[in-house]
mmCIF file of C-alpha atoms in Angstrom:
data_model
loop_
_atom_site.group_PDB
_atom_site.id
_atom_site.type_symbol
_atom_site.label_atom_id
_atom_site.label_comp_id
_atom_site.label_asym_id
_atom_site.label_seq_id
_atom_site.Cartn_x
_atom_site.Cartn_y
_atom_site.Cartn_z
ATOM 1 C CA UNK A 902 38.911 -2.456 -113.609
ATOM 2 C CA UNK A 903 39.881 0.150 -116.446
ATOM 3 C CA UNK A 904 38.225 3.475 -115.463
ATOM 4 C CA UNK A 905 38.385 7.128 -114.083
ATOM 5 C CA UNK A 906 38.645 7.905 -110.289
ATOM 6 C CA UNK A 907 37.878 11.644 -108.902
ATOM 7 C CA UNK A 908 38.296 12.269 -105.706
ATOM 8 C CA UNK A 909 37.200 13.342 -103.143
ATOM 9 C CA UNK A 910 33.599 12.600 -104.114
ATOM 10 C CA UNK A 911 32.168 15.825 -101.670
ATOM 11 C CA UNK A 912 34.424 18.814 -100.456
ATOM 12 C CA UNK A 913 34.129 21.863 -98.462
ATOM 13 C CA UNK A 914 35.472 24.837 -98.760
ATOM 14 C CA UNK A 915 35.783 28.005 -97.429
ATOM 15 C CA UNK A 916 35.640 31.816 -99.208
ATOM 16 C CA UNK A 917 39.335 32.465 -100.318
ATOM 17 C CA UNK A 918 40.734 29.032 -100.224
ATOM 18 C CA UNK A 919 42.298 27.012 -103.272
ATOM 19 C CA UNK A 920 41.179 23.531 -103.469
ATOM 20 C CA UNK A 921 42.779 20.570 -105.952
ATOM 21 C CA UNK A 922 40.040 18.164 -107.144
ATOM 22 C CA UNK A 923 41.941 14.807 -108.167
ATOM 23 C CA UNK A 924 41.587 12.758 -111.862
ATOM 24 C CA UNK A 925 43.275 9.542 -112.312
ATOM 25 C CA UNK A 926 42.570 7.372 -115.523
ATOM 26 C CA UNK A 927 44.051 3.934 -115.984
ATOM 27 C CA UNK A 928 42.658 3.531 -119.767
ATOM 28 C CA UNK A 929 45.675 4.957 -121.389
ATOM 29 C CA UNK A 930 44.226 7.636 -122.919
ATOM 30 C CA UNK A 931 45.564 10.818 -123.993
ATOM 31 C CA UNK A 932 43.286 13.161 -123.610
ATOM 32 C CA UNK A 933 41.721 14.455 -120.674
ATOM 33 C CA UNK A 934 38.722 16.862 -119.741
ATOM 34 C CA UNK A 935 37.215 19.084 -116.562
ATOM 35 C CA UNK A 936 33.655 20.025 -117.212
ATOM 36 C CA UNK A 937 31.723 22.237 -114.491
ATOM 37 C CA UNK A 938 27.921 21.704 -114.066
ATOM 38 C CA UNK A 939 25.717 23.748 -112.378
ATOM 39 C CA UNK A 940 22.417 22.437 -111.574
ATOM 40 C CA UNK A 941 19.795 22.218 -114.041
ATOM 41 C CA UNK A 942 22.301 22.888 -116.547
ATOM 42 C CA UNK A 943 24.167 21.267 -118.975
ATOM 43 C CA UNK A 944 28.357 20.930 -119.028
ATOM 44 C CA UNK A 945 30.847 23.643 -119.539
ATOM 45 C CA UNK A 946 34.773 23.071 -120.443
ATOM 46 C CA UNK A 947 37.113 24.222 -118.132
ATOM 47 C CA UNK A 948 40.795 22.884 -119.514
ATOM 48 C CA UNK A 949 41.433 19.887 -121.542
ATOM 49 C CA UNK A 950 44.958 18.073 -122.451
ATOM 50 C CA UNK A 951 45.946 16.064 -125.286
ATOM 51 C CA UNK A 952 49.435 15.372 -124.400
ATOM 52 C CA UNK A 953 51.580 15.345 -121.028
ATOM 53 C CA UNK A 954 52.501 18.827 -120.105
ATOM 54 C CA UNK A 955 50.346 20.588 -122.356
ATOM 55 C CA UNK A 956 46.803 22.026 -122.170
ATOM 56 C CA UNK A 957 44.481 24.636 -122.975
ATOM 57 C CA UNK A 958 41.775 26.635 -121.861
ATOM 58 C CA UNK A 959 38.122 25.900 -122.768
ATOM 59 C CA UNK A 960 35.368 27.856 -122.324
ATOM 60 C CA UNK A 961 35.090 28.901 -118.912
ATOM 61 C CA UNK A 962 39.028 28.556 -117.250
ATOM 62 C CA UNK A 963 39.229 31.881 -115.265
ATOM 63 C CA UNK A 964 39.518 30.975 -111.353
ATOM 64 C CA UNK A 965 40.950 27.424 -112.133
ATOM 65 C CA UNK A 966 44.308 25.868 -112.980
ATOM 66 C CA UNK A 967 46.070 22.510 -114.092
ATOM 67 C CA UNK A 968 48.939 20.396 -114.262
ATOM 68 C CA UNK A 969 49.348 17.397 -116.500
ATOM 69 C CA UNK A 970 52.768 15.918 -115.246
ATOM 70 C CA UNK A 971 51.356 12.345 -115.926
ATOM 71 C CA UNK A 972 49.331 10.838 -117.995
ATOM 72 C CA UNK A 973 47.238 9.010 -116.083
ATOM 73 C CA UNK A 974 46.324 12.756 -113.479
ATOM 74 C CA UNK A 975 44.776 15.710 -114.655
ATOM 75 C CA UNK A 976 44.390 17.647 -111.246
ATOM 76 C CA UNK A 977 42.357 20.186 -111.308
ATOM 77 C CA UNK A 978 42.642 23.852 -108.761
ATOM 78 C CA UNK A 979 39.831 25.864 -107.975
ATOM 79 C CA UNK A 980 41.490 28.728 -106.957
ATOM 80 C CA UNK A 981 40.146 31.916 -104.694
ATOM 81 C CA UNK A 982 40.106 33.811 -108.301
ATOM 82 C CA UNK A 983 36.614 31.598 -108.559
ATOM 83 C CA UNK A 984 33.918 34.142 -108.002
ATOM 84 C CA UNK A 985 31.171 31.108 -107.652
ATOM 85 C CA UNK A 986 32.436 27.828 -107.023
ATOM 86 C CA UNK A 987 29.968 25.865 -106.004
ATOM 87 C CA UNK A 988 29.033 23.210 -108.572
ATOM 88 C CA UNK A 989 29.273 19.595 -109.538
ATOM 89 C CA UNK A 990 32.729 18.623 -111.681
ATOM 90 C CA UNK A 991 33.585 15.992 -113.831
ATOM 91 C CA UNK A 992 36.824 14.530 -115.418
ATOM 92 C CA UNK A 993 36.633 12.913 -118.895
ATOM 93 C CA UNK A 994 39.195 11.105 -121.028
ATOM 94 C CA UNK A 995 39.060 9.816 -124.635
ATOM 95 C CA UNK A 996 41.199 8.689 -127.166
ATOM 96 C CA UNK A 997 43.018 11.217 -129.161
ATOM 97 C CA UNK A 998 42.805 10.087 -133.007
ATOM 98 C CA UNK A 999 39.470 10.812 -134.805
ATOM 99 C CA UNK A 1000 36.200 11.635 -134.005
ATOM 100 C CA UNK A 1001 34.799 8.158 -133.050
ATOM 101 C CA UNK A 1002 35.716 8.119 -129.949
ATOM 102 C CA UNK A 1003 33.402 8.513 -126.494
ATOM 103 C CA UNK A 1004 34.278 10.233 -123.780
ATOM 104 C CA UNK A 1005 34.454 7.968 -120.185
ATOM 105 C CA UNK A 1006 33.282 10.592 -117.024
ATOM 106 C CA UNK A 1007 34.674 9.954 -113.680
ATOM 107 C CA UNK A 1008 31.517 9.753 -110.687
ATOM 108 C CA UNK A 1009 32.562 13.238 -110.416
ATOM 109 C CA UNK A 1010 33.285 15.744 -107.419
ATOM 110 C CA UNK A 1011 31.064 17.828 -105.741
ATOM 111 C CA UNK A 1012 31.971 21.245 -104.379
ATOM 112 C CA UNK A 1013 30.422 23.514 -102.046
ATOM 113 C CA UNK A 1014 31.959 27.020 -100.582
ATOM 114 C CA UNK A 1015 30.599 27.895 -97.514
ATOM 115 C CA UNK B 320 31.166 26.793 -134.183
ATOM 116 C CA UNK B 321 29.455 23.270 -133.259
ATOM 117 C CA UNK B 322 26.133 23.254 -131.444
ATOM 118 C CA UNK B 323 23.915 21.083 -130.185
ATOM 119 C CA UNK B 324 19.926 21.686 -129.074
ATOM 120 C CA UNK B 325 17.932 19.461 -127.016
ATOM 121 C CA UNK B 326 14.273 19.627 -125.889
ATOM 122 C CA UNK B 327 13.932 21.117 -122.245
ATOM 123 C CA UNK B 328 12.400 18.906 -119.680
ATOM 124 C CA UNK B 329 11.326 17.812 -117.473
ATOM 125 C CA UNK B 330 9.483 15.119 -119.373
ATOM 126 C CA UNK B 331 7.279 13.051 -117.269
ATOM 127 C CA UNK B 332 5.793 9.638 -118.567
ATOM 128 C CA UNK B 333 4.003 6.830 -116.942
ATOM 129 C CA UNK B 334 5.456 3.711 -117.162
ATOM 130 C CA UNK B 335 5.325 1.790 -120.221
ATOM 131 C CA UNK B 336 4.883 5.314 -122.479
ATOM 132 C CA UNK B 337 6.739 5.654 -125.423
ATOM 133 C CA UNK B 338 9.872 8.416 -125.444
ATOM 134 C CA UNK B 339 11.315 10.470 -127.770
ATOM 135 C CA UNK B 340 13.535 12.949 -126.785
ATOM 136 C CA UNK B 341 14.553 15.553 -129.853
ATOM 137 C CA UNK B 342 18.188 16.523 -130.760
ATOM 138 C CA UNK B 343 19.312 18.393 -133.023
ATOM 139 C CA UNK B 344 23.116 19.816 -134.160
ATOM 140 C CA UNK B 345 24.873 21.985 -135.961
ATOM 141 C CA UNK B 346 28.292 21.382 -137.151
ATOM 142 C CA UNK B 347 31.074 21.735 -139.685
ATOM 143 C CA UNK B 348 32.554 17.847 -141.128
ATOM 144 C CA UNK B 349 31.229 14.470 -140.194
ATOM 145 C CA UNK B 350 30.750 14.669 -136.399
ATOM 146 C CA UNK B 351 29.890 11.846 -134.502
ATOM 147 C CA UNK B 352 26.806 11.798 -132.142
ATOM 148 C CA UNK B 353 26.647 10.260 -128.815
ATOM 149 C CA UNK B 354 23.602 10.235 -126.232
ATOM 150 C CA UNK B 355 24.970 9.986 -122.451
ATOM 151 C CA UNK B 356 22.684 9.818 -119.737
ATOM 152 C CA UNK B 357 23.565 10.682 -116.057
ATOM 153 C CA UNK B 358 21.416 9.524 -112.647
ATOM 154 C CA UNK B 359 20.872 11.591 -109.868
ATOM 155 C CA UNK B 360 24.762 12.346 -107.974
ATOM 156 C CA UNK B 361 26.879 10.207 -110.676
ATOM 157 C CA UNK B 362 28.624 10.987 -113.889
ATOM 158 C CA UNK B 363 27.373 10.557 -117.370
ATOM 159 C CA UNK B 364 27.835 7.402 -118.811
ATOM 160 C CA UNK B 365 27.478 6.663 -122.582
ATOM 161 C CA UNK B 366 24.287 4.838 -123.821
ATOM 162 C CA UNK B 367 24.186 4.668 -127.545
ATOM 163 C CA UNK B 368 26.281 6.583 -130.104
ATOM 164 C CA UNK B 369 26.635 6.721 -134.040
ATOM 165 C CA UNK B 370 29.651 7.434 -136.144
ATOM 166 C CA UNK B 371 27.885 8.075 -139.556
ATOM 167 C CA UNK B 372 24.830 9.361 -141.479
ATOM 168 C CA UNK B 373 22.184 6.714 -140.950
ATOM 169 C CA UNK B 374 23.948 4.770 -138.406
ATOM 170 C CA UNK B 375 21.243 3.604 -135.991
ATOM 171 C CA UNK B 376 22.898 3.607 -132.330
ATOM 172 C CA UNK B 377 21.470 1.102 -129.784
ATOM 173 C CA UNK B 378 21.471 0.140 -126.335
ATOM 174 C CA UNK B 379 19.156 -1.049 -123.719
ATOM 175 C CA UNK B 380 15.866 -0.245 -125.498
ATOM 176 C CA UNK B 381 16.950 3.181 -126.551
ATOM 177 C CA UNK B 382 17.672 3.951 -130.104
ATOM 178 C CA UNK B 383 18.872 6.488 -132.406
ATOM 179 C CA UNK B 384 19.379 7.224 -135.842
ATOM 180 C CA UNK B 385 21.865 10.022 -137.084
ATOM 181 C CA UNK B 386 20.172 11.829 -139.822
ATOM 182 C CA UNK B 387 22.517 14.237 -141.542
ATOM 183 C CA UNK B 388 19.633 15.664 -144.024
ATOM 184 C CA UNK B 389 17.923 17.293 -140.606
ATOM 185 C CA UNK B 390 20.806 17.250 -138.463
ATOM 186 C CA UNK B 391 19.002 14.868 -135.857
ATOM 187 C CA UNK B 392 19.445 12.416 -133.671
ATOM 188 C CA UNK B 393 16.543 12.068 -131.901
ATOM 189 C CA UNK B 394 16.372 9.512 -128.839
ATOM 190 C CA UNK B 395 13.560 7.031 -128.507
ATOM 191 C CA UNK B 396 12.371 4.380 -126.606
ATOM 192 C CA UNK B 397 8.736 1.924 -126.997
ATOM 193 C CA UNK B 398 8.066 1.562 -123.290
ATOM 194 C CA UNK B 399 10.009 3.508 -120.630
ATOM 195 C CA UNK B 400 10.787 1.957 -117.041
ATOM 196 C CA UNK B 401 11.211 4.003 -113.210
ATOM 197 C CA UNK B 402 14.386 2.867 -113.641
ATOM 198 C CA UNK B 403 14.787 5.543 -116.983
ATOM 199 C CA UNK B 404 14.390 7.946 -114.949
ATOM 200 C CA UNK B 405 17.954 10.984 -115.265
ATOM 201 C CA UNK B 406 19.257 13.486 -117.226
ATOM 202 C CA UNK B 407 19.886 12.309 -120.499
ATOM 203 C CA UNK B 408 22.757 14.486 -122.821
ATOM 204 C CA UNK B 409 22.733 14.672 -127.004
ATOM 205 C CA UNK B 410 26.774 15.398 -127.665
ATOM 206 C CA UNK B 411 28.410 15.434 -131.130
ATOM 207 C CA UNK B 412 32.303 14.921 -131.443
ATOM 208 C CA UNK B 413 34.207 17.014 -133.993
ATOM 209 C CA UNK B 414 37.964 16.346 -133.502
ATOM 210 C CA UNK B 415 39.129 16.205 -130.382
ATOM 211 C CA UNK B 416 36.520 18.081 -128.519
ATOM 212 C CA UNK B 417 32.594 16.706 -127.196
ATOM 213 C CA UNK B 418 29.882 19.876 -127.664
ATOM 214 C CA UNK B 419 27.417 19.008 -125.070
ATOM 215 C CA UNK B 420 23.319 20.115 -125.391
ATOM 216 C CA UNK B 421 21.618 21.574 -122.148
ATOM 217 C CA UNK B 422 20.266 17.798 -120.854
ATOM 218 C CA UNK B 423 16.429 16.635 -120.224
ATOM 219 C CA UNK B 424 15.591 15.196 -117.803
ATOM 220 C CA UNK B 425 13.053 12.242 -117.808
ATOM 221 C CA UNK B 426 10.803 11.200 -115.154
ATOM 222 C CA UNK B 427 8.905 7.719 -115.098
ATOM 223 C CA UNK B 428 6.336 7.510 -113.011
ATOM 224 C CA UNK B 429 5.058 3.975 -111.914
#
């Protein structure tokens, strides 16, 4: 089945370690998304790509980092640089051309620093 | 820049109670409009969306109608199940990029 797969699903971590959440699409889409949510609250960018080895930074990108060697994975770091990393964190992917198109979320991954 | 506003929750309904759940947006162009809702643990998943004024976007009992002249696109629903019960999200789409509101969440009580 066509879809989005984060992994791992929970993860630990402790203070001053860097942890790579994983994003794999197999619906051939261009673009992909990492949006942070804290509970209670809605979603906030962190990076988005539109095109293999390029992205940007969206609203809230300090503490994290990302590669996009492929287009199906857009990993995503949390890095020590992360003064409060605990939250909830979901990949997204879409089509690229016009303003039609949905966004598909992955079950996301849920991180807690200990 | 684009924004969207959603009424804070919780809302809680008894079964069978009608549901409206207000959005409204600002934004710059023709965006598109999208409602997502997301149950406890899980990602969002899209329920209904709309691609242009008047468009009336439907999906399991839910509708909603995009209404450029007040910039709404308010969710509703005749007669609400336990099963409704998440965190539903009003989104508009300019270009490449999804502006999220703040979520309500719903709660159906039998």
């Amino acid at each position: 089945d066509g879809g989005i797969t984060q992994s791992p699903k929970y993860l630990f971590r402790k203070e001053g370690q860097n942890v790579t959440l994983s994003c794999e699409q197999n619906l051939n889409h261009d673009a992909m998304y990492w949006y942070r949510q804290d509970p209670g609250q809605g979603l906030r960018l962190i990076y988005y790509s539109q095109i293999v080895n390029d992205f940007q930074k969206g609203d809230i990108a300090e503490g994290y980092s990302v590669s996009r060697e492929k287009k199906e994975s857009f990993p995503l770091t949390v890095t020590s640089a992360q003064k409060n990393p605990t939250a909830f964190y979901l990949c997204a992917s879409s089509i690229l051309t016009g303003t039609t198109g949905e966004l598909f979320f992955g079950e996301g991954s849920r991180l807690t620093v200990l | 820049g684009n924004s969207v506003t959603q009424m804070e929750g919780p809302v809680t309904l008894s079964e069978e109670a009608f549901l409206t759940i207000n959005c409204t947006y600002t934004a710059t162009g023709y965006p598109s409009l999208f409602w997502y809702v997301q149950y406890p643990g899980e990602g969002l998943q899209l329920l209904l969306k709309a691609t242009k004024a008047d468009d009336k976007g439907s999906n399991k009992g839910f509708e909603a109608t995009y209404r450029k002249e007040t910039t709404s696109f308010h969710l509703e629903k005749g007669s609400v199940q336990v099963s409704d019960s998440a965190v539903y999200f009003c989104a508009l789409r300019a270009g490449n990029m999804l502006t999220f509101g703040g979520g309500t969440r719903l709660m159906v009580k039998p």
